[in-house]
């Protein structure tokens, strides 16, 4: 079976093929997704060639007609044939991050469908500073906090000091957001909670820091 699959793939990549408009399907981790592929009578109805799903970015043939050709029990082909249409739907259960990529459904030298599977990832704060989540600073000095978050879509990071929003500097690098909050000329009224939250379309995660401000004692004379 493996040698047959390799030969078929070599023949497919050597042939020019017609393409449809690329379709993007978004899905979340651990979900189930179905990639559609169908052919009607107007596309070579007498052509005996099998309908094949190819994982383009890995050069893998995923299925041959209704048979899965890779070792992955999460994959299956849903077959729906009628008088005027054949469908070979690629079904993936318990979606993983590694499933993201370009999938192509072909029959002979004709591309029936191209799908980019975009796997969405919930936000995750992967590093923060200070690491021990506490900071002590003298009044009038500056304080520096940072959070780095990953996710897909890239998460948005917001800062709050004692419940009040504060602006911060954000740097985005390869799917990660690093946000730095600098509190300048800290006063005793800044003592309390500093919150970092990272959000995307899936969820929100938080980190909470404690800020302690040291200041000179004051004497009030009535």
PDB file of C-alpha atoms in Angstrom:
ATOM      1  CA  UNK A   1       0.000   0.000   0.000  1.00  0.00           C
ATOM      2  CA  UNK A   2       2.816   2.420   0.901  1.00  0.00           C
ATOM      3  CA  UNK A   3       4.552   2.043  -2.488  1.00  0.00           C
ATOM      4  CA  UNK A   4       1.255   2.663  -4.305  1.00  0.00           C
ATOM      5  CA  UNK A   5       0.648   5.811  -2.281  1.00  0.00           C
ATOM      6  CA  UNK A   6       4.158   7.130  -3.017  1.00  0.00           C
ATOM      7  CA  UNK A   7       3.745   6.530  -6.768  1.00  0.00           C
ATOM      8  CA  UNK A   8       0.366   8.289  -6.787  1.00  0.00           C
ATOM      9  CA  UNK A   9       1.774  11.295  -4.966  1.00  0.00           C
ATOM     10  CA  UNK A  10       4.729  11.590  -7.392  1.00  0.00           C
ATOM     11  CA  UNK A  11       2.317  11.531 -10.335  1.00  0.00           C
ATOM     12  CA  UNK A  12       0.102  14.166  -8.712  1.00  0.00           C
ATOM     13  CA  UNK A  13       2.864  16.683  -8.008  1.00  0.00           C
ATOM     14  CA  UNK A  14       4.264  16.288 -11.530  1.00  0.00           C
ATOM     15  CA  UNK A  15       0.932  17.154 -13.181  1.00  0.00           C
ATOM     16  CA  UNK A  16      -0.448  20.666 -13.571  1.00  0.00           C
ATOM     17  CA  UNK A  17      -3.757  20.913 -11.744  1.00  0.00           C
ATOM     18  CA  UNK A  18      -6.710  23.228 -11.680  1.00  0.00           C
ATOM     19  CA  UNK A  19      -7.284  24.993  -8.388  1.00  0.00           C
ATOM     20  CA  UNK A  20     -10.299  26.368  -6.620  1.00  0.00           C
ATOM     21  CA  UNK A  21     -10.320  29.333  -4.292  1.00  0.00           C
ATOM     22  CA  UNK A  22      -8.568  28.519  -1.027  1.00  0.00           C
ATOM     23  CA  UNK A  23     -10.999  28.022   1.836  1.00  0.00           C
ATOM     24  CA  UNK A  24      -9.994  28.635   5.451  1.00  0.00           C
ATOM     25  CA  UNK A  25     -11.672  26.677   8.228  1.00  0.00           C
ATOM     26  CA  UNK A  26     -11.033  27.637  11.841  1.00  0.00           C
ATOM     27  CA  UNK A  27     -11.444  25.162  14.675  1.00  0.00           C
ATOM     28  CA  UNK A  28     -10.469  24.907  18.333  1.00  0.00           C
ATOM     29  CA  UNK A  29      -8.233  22.359  20.045  1.00  0.00           C
ATOM     30  CA  UNK A  30      -9.897  19.036  20.945  1.00  0.00           C
ATOM     31  CA  UNK A  31     -12.852  19.777  18.645  1.00  0.00           C
ATOM     32  CA  UNK A  32     -14.104  17.857  15.599  1.00  0.00           C
ATOM     33  CA  UNK A  33     -13.821  19.341  12.122  1.00  0.00           C
ATOM     34  CA  UNK A  34     -14.968  18.184   8.682  1.00  0.00           C
ATOM     35  CA  UNK A  35     -13.192  19.264   5.483  1.00  0.00           C
ATOM     36  CA  UNK A  36     -15.604  19.135   2.524  1.00  0.00           C
ATOM     37  CA  UNK A  37     -14.857  17.678  -0.906  1.00  0.00           C
ATOM     38  CA  UNK A  38     -17.361  16.799  -3.619  1.00  0.00           C
ATOM     39  CA  UNK A  39     -17.444  16.190  -7.362  1.00  0.00           C
ATOM     40  CA  UNK A  40     -20.473  16.445  -9.627  1.00  0.00           C
ATOM     41  CA  UNK A  41     -21.366  15.008 -13.013  1.00  0.00           C
ATOM     42  CA  UNK A  42     -19.888  17.994 -14.772  1.00  0.00           C
ATOM     43  CA  UNK A  43     -16.373  16.950 -13.691  1.00  0.00           C
ATOM     44  CA  UNK A  44     -15.380  13.803 -15.573  1.00  0.00           C
ATOM     45  CA  UNK A  45     -18.237  11.563 -14.426  1.00  0.00           C
ATOM     46  CA  UNK A  46     -16.739   8.564 -16.207  1.00  0.00           C
ATOM     47  CA  UNK A  47     -13.249   9.135 -14.808  1.00  0.00           C
ATOM     48  CA  UNK A  48     -12.272   6.074 -12.748  1.00  0.00           C
ATOM     49  CA  UNK A  49      -9.637   8.034 -10.778  1.00  0.00           C
ATOM     50  CA  UNK A  50     -10.020   7.957  -7.005  1.00  0.00           C
ATOM     51  CA  UNK A  51     -10.719  11.023  -4.894  1.00  0.00           C
ATOM     52  CA  UNK A  52      -7.634  11.701  -2.774  1.00  0.00           C
ATOM     53  CA  UNK A  53      -6.942  13.967   0.207  1.00  0.00           C
ATOM     54  CA  UNK A  54      -3.377  15.337   0.378  1.00  0.00           C
ATOM     55  CA  UNK A  55      -1.686  17.165   3.242  1.00  0.00           C
ATOM     56  CA  UNK A  56       0.325  19.588   1.092  1.00  0.00           C
ATOM     57  CA  UNK A  57       2.644  21.060   3.706  1.00  0.00           C
ATOM     58  CA  UNK A  58       3.805  17.571   4.744  1.00  0.00           C
ATOM     59  CA  UNK A  59       3.709  15.892   1.328  1.00  0.00           C
ATOM     60  CA  UNK A  60       1.399  13.216   2.789  1.00  0.00           C
ATOM     61  CA  UNK A  61      -1.435  11.406   1.068  1.00  0.00           C
ATOM     62  CA  UNK A  62      -4.057  11.243   3.802  1.00  0.00           C
ATOM     63  CA  UNK A  63      -6.692   9.158   2.051  1.00  0.00           C
ATOM     64  CA  UNK A  64      -7.302   7.105  -1.078  1.00  0.00           C
ATOM     65  CA  UNK A  65     -11.023   7.246  -1.875  1.00  0.00           C
ATOM     66  CA  UNK A  66     -12.606   6.193   1.455  1.00  0.00           C
ATOM     67  CA  UNK A  67      -9.459   4.612   2.961  1.00  0.00           C
ATOM     68  CA  UNK A  68      -7.190   6.524   5.376  1.00  0.00           C
ATOM     69  CA  UNK A  69      -3.548   5.936   4.388  1.00  0.00           C
ATOM     70  CA  UNK A  70      -1.789   7.430   7.440  1.00  0.00           C
ATOM     71  CA  UNK A  71      -1.526   5.999  10.932  1.00  0.00           C
ATOM     72  CA  UNK A  72      -3.892   8.256  12.781  1.00  0.00           C
ATOM     73  CA  UNK A  73      -7.087   6.905  14.302  1.00  0.00           C
ATOM     74  CA  UNK A  74      -8.474  10.412  14.631  1.00  0.00           C
ATOM     75  CA  UNK A  75      -8.988  10.619  10.851  1.00  0.00           C
ATOM     76  CA  UNK A  76     -11.833   9.147   8.836  1.00  0.00           C
ATOM     77  CA  UNK A  77     -13.579   9.658   5.504  1.00  0.00           C
ATOM     78  CA  UNK A  78     -17.310  10.257   5.354  1.00  0.00           C
ATOM     79  CA  UNK A  79     -18.609   8.896   2.043  1.00  0.00           C
ATOM     80  CA  UNK A  80     -21.819  10.318   0.602  1.00  0.00           C
ATOM     81  CA  UNK A  81     -22.607   9.268  -2.965  1.00  0.00           C
ATOM     82  CA  UNK A  82     -25.703  10.094  -4.976  1.00  0.00           C
ATOM     83  CA  UNK A  83     -26.719   9.906  -8.625  1.00  0.00           C
ATOM     84  CA  UNK A  84     -25.123  13.246  -9.500  1.00  0.00           C
ATOM     85  CA  UNK A  85     -22.490  13.780  -6.788  1.00  0.00           C
ATOM     86  CA  UNK A  86     -19.684  12.083  -4.876  1.00  0.00           C
ATOM     87  CA  UNK A  87     -18.492  13.396  -1.519  1.00  0.00           C
ATOM     88  CA  UNK A  88     -15.371  12.443   0.446  1.00  0.00           C
ATOM     89  CA  UNK A  89     -15.393  14.481   3.644  1.00  0.00           C
ATOM     90  CA  UNK A  90     -12.192  14.338   5.694  1.00  0.00           C
ATOM     91  CA  UNK A  91     -13.159  14.191   9.372  1.00  0.00           C
ATOM     92  CA  UNK A  92     -10.675  14.939  12.160  1.00  0.00           C
ATOM     93  CA  UNK A  93     -11.671  14.353  15.758  1.00  0.00           C
ATOM     94  CA  UNK A  94      -9.863  15.652  18.864  1.00  0.00           C
ATOM     95  CA  UNK A  95      -8.045  18.281  16.786  1.00  0.00           C
ATOM     96  CA  UNK A  96      -4.393  18.911  17.728  1.00  0.00           C
ATOM     97  CA  UNK A  97      -2.149  21.896  17.055  1.00  0.00           C
ATOM     98  CA  UNK A  98      -0.111  19.831  14.582  1.00  0.00           C
ATOM     99  CA  UNK A  99      -3.226  19.377  12.403  1.00  0.00           C
ATOM    100  CA  UNK A 100      -2.949  22.965  11.198  1.00  0.00           C
ATOM    101  CA  UNK A 101      -1.966  23.195   7.535  1.00  0.00           C
ATOM    102  CA  UNK A 102      -3.038  23.043   3.919  1.00  0.00           C
ATOM    103  CA  UNK A 103      -5.205  20.151   2.720  1.00  0.00           C
ATOM    104  CA  UNK A 104      -6.000  19.455  -0.932  1.00  0.00           C
ATOM    105  CA  UNK A 105      -8.687  17.172  -2.346  1.00  0.00           C
ATOM    106  CA  UNK A 106      -7.922  15.949  -5.881  1.00  0.00           C
ATOM    107  CA  UNK A 107      -9.256  13.608  -8.516  1.00  0.00           C
ATOM    108  CA  UNK A 108      -6.782  12.832 -11.259  1.00  0.00           C
ATOM    109  CA  UNK A 109      -5.197  16.143 -12.239  1.00  0.00           C
ATOM    110  CA  UNK A 110      -8.147  18.213 -10.984  1.00  0.00           C
ATOM    111  CA  UNK A 111      -8.115  19.901  -7.579  1.00  0.00           C
ATOM    112  CA  UNK A 112     -11.640  19.718  -6.190  1.00  0.00           C
ATOM    113  CA  UNK A 113     -11.000  21.728  -3.041  1.00  0.00           C
ATOM    114  CA  UNK A 114      -8.179  23.391  -1.101  1.00  0.00           C
ATOM    115  CA  UNK A 115      -8.639  23.992   2.615  1.00  0.00           C
ATOM    116  CA  UNK A 116      -6.352  25.686   5.097  1.00  0.00           C
ATOM    117  CA  UNK A 117      -7.121  24.347   8.551  1.00  0.00           C
ATOM    118  CA  UNK A 118      -6.452  27.045  11.150  1.00  0.00           C
ATOM    119  CA  UNK A 119      -6.297  25.574  14.659  1.00  0.00           C
ATOM    120  CA  UNK A 120      -7.155  28.187  17.294  1.00  0.00           C
ATOM    121  CA  UNK A 121      -5.232  28.095  20.576  1.00  0.00           C
ATOM    122  CA  UNK A 122      -6.390  29.613  23.873  1.00  0.00           C
ATOM    123  CA  UNK A 123      -4.098  32.266  25.384  1.00  0.00           C
ATOM    124  CA  UNK A 124      -1.331  31.140  27.712  1.00  0.00           C
ATOM    125  CA  UNK A 125       0.996  33.348  29.756  1.00  0.00           C
ATOM    126  CA  UNK A 126       4.372  31.698  29.228  1.00  0.00           C
ATOM    127  CA  UNK A 127       6.547  34.080  31.239  1.00  0.00           C
ATOM    128  CA  UNK A 128       6.197  37.039  33.574  1.00  0.00           C
ATOM    129  CA  UNK A 129       8.268  39.380  35.693  1.00  0.00           C
ATOM    130  CA  UNK A 130       8.776  39.603  38.606  1.00  0.00           C
ATOM    131  CA  UNK A 131       8.752  35.799  38.714  1.00  0.00           C
ATOM    132  CA  UNK A 132       7.806  35.629  42.412  1.00  0.00           C
ATOM    133  CA  UNK A 133       4.751  37.845  41.680  1.00  0.00           C
ATOM    134  CA  UNK A 134       5.703  40.455  44.299  1.00  0.00           C
ATOM    135  CA  UNK A 135       7.494  43.783  44.056  1.00  0.00           C
ATOM    136  CA  UNK A 136       8.630  46.199  46.751  1.00  0.00           C
ATOM    137  CA  UNK A 137       9.697  49.679  45.659  1.00  0.00           C
ATOM    138  CA  UNK A 138      10.333  53.021  47.322  1.00  0.00           C
ATOM    139  CA  UNK A 139       7.910  55.861  46.701  1.00  0.00           C
ATOM    140  CA  UNK A 140       9.025  58.064  43.789  1.00  0.00           C
ATOM    141  CA  UNK A 141      10.877  55.232  42.028  1.00  0.00           C
ATOM    142  CA  UNK A 142       9.801  53.297  38.917  1.00  0.00           C
ATOM    143  CA  UNK A 143       8.448  49.740  38.776  1.00  0.00           C
ATOM    144  CA  UNK A 144       8.638  47.355  35.808  1.00  0.00           C
ATOM    145  CA  UNK A 145       6.259  44.436  35.172  1.00  0.00           C
ATOM    146  CA  UNK A 146       6.085  42.168  32.112  1.00  0.00           C
ATOM    147  CA  UNK A 147       3.900  39.394  30.684  1.00  0.00           C
ATOM    148  CA  UNK A 148       4.512  37.272  27.590  1.00  0.00           C
ATOM    149  CA  UNK A 149       1.543  35.363  26.143  1.00  0.00           C
ATOM    150  CA  UNK A 150       1.045  32.961  23.256  1.00  0.00           C
ATOM    151  CA  UNK A 151      -2.104  31.839  21.465  1.00  0.00           C
ATOM    152  CA  UNK A 152      -3.891  31.863  18.126  1.00  0.00           C
ATOM    153  CA  UNK A 153      -5.197  34.470  17.391  1.00  0.00           C
ATOM    154  CA  UNK A 154      -2.360  36.341  19.078  1.00  0.00           C
ATOM    155  CA  UNK A 155      -3.730  37.434  22.468  1.00  0.00           C
ATOM    156  CA  UNK A 156      -4.249  41.035  23.519  1.00  0.00           C
ATOM    157  CA  UNK A 157      -2.619  41.921  26.852  1.00  0.00           C
ATOM    158  CA  UNK A 158      -4.140  44.492  29.198  1.00  0.00           C
ATOM    159  CA  UNK A 159      -2.894  45.881  32.522  1.00  0.00           C
ATOM    160  CA  UNK A 160      -4.825  47.150  35.543  1.00  0.00           C
ATOM    161  CA  UNK A 161      -3.502  48.660  38.764  1.00  0.00           C
ATOM    162  CA  UNK A 162      -5.996  48.331  41.595  1.00  0.00           C
ATOM    163  CA  UNK A 163      -8.737  47.935  38.998  1.00  0.00           C
ATOM    164  CA  UNK A 164      -7.748  50.956  36.897  1.00  0.00           C
ATOM    165  CA  UNK A 165      -6.507  50.476  33.319  1.00  0.00           C
ATOM    166  CA  UNK A 166      -2.873  51.433  32.593  1.00  0.00           C
ATOM    167  CA  UNK A 167      -1.178  51.791  29.163  1.00  0.00           C
ATOM    168  CA  UNK A 168       1.793  49.533  28.391  1.00  0.00           C
ATOM    169  CA  UNK A 169       4.382  48.825  25.683  1.00  0.00           C
ATOM    170  CA  UNK A 170       3.576  45.750  23.539  1.00  0.00           C
ATOM    171  CA  UNK A 171       5.977  43.818  21.272  1.00  0.00           C
ATOM    172  CA  UNK A 172       4.685  41.013  19.006  1.00  0.00           C
ATOM    173  CA  UNK A 173       7.168  38.301  17.944  1.00  0.00           C
ATOM    174  CA  UNK A 174       6.148  35.178  15.992  1.00  0.00           C
ATOM    175  CA  UNK A 175       2.754  34.585  17.506  1.00  0.00           C
ATOM    176  CA  UNK A 176       3.734  35.831  20.953  1.00  0.00           C
ATOM    177  CA  UNK A 177       2.917  39.096  22.677  1.00  0.00           C
ATOM    178  CA  UNK A 178       5.296  40.599  25.203  1.00  0.00           C
ATOM    179  CA  UNK A 179       3.803  43.456  27.185  1.00  0.00           C
ATOM    180  CA  UNK A 180       5.798  45.685  29.540  1.00  0.00           C
ATOM    181  CA  UNK A 181       4.173  47.945  32.105  1.00  0.00           C
ATOM    182  CA  UNK A 182       6.361  50.662  33.617  1.00  0.00           C
ATOM    183  CA  UNK A 183       4.929  52.551  36.568  1.00  0.00           C
ATOM    184  CA  UNK A 184       6.779  55.848  36.881  1.00  0.00           C
ATOM    185  CA  UNK A 185       7.120  57.914  40.015  1.00  0.00           C
ATOM    186  CA  UNK A 186       5.202  55.366  42.076  1.00  0.00           C
ATOM    187  CA  UNK A 187       3.164  56.735  44.954  1.00  0.00           C
ATOM    188  CA  UNK A 188       1.904  55.058  48.104  1.00  0.00           C
ATOM    189  CA  UNK A 189      -1.561  54.972  46.518  1.00  0.00           C
ATOM    190  CA  UNK A 190      -0.281  52.501  43.887  1.00  0.00           C
ATOM    191  CA  UNK A 191       0.208  49.837  46.571  1.00  0.00           C
ATOM    192  CA  UNK A 192      -1.982  46.831  45.946  1.00  0.00           C
ATOM    193  CA  UNK A 193      -2.791  44.663  42.964  1.00  0.00           C
ATOM    194  CA  UNK A 194      -1.283  44.778  39.481  1.00  0.00           C
ATOM    195  CA  UNK A 195      -3.174  42.559  37.004  1.00  0.00           C
ATOM    196  CA  UNK A 196      -2.015  41.273  33.611  1.00  0.00           C
ATOM    197  CA  UNK A 197      -4.701  39.671  31.411  1.00  0.00           C
ATOM    198  CA  UNK A 198      -4.252  37.994  28.020  1.00  0.00           C
ATOM    199  CA  UNK A 199      -7.336  37.481  25.825  1.00  0.00           C
ATOM    200  CA  UNK A 200      -8.279  36.169  22.402  1.00  0.00           C
ATOM    201  CA  UNK A 201     -11.526  34.898  20.871  1.00  0.00           C
ATOM    202  CA  UNK A 202     -11.368  31.696  22.937  1.00  0.00           C
ATOM    203  CA  UNK A 203     -10.734  32.787  26.522  1.00  0.00           C
ATOM    204  CA  UNK A 204      -8.864  35.015  28.984  1.00  0.00           C
ATOM    205  CA  UNK A 205      -6.055  34.188  31.416  1.00  0.00           C
ATOM    206  CA  UNK A 206      -4.672  36.371  34.215  1.00  0.00           C
ATOM    207  CA  UNK A 207      -1.599  36.918  36.350  1.00  0.00           C
ATOM    208  CA  UNK A 208      -1.820  38.946  39.541  1.00  0.00           C
ATOM    209  CA  UNK A 209       1.146  40.748  41.104  1.00  0.00           C
ATOM    210  CA  UNK A 210       1.330  42.427  44.502  1.00  0.00           C
ATOM    211  CA  UNK A 211       2.977  45.848  44.709  1.00  0.00           C
ATOM    212  CA  UNK A 212       4.242  47.159  48.063  1.00  0.00           C
ATOM    213  CA  UNK A 213       5.361  50.800  48.205  1.00  0.00           C
ATOM    214  CA  UNK A 214       7.690  51.968  50.965  1.00  0.00           C
ATOM    215  CA  UNK A 215       7.379  55.608  51.968  1.00  0.00           C
ATOM    216  CA  UNK A 216       8.577  57.898  54.710  1.00  0.00           C
ATOM    217  CA  UNK A 217       6.269  58.231  57.671  1.00  0.00           C
ATOM    218  CA  UNK A 218       4.283  61.417  57.879  1.00  0.00           C
ATOM    219  CA  UNK A 219       3.008  63.250  60.932  1.00  0.00           C
ATOM    220  CA  UNK A 220      -0.257  65.104  60.840  1.00  0.00           C
ATOM    221  CA  UNK A 221      -0.717  67.836  63.424  1.00  0.00           C
ATOM    222  CA  UNK A 222      -4.367  68.607  64.161  1.00  0.00           C
TER     223      UNK A 222
END
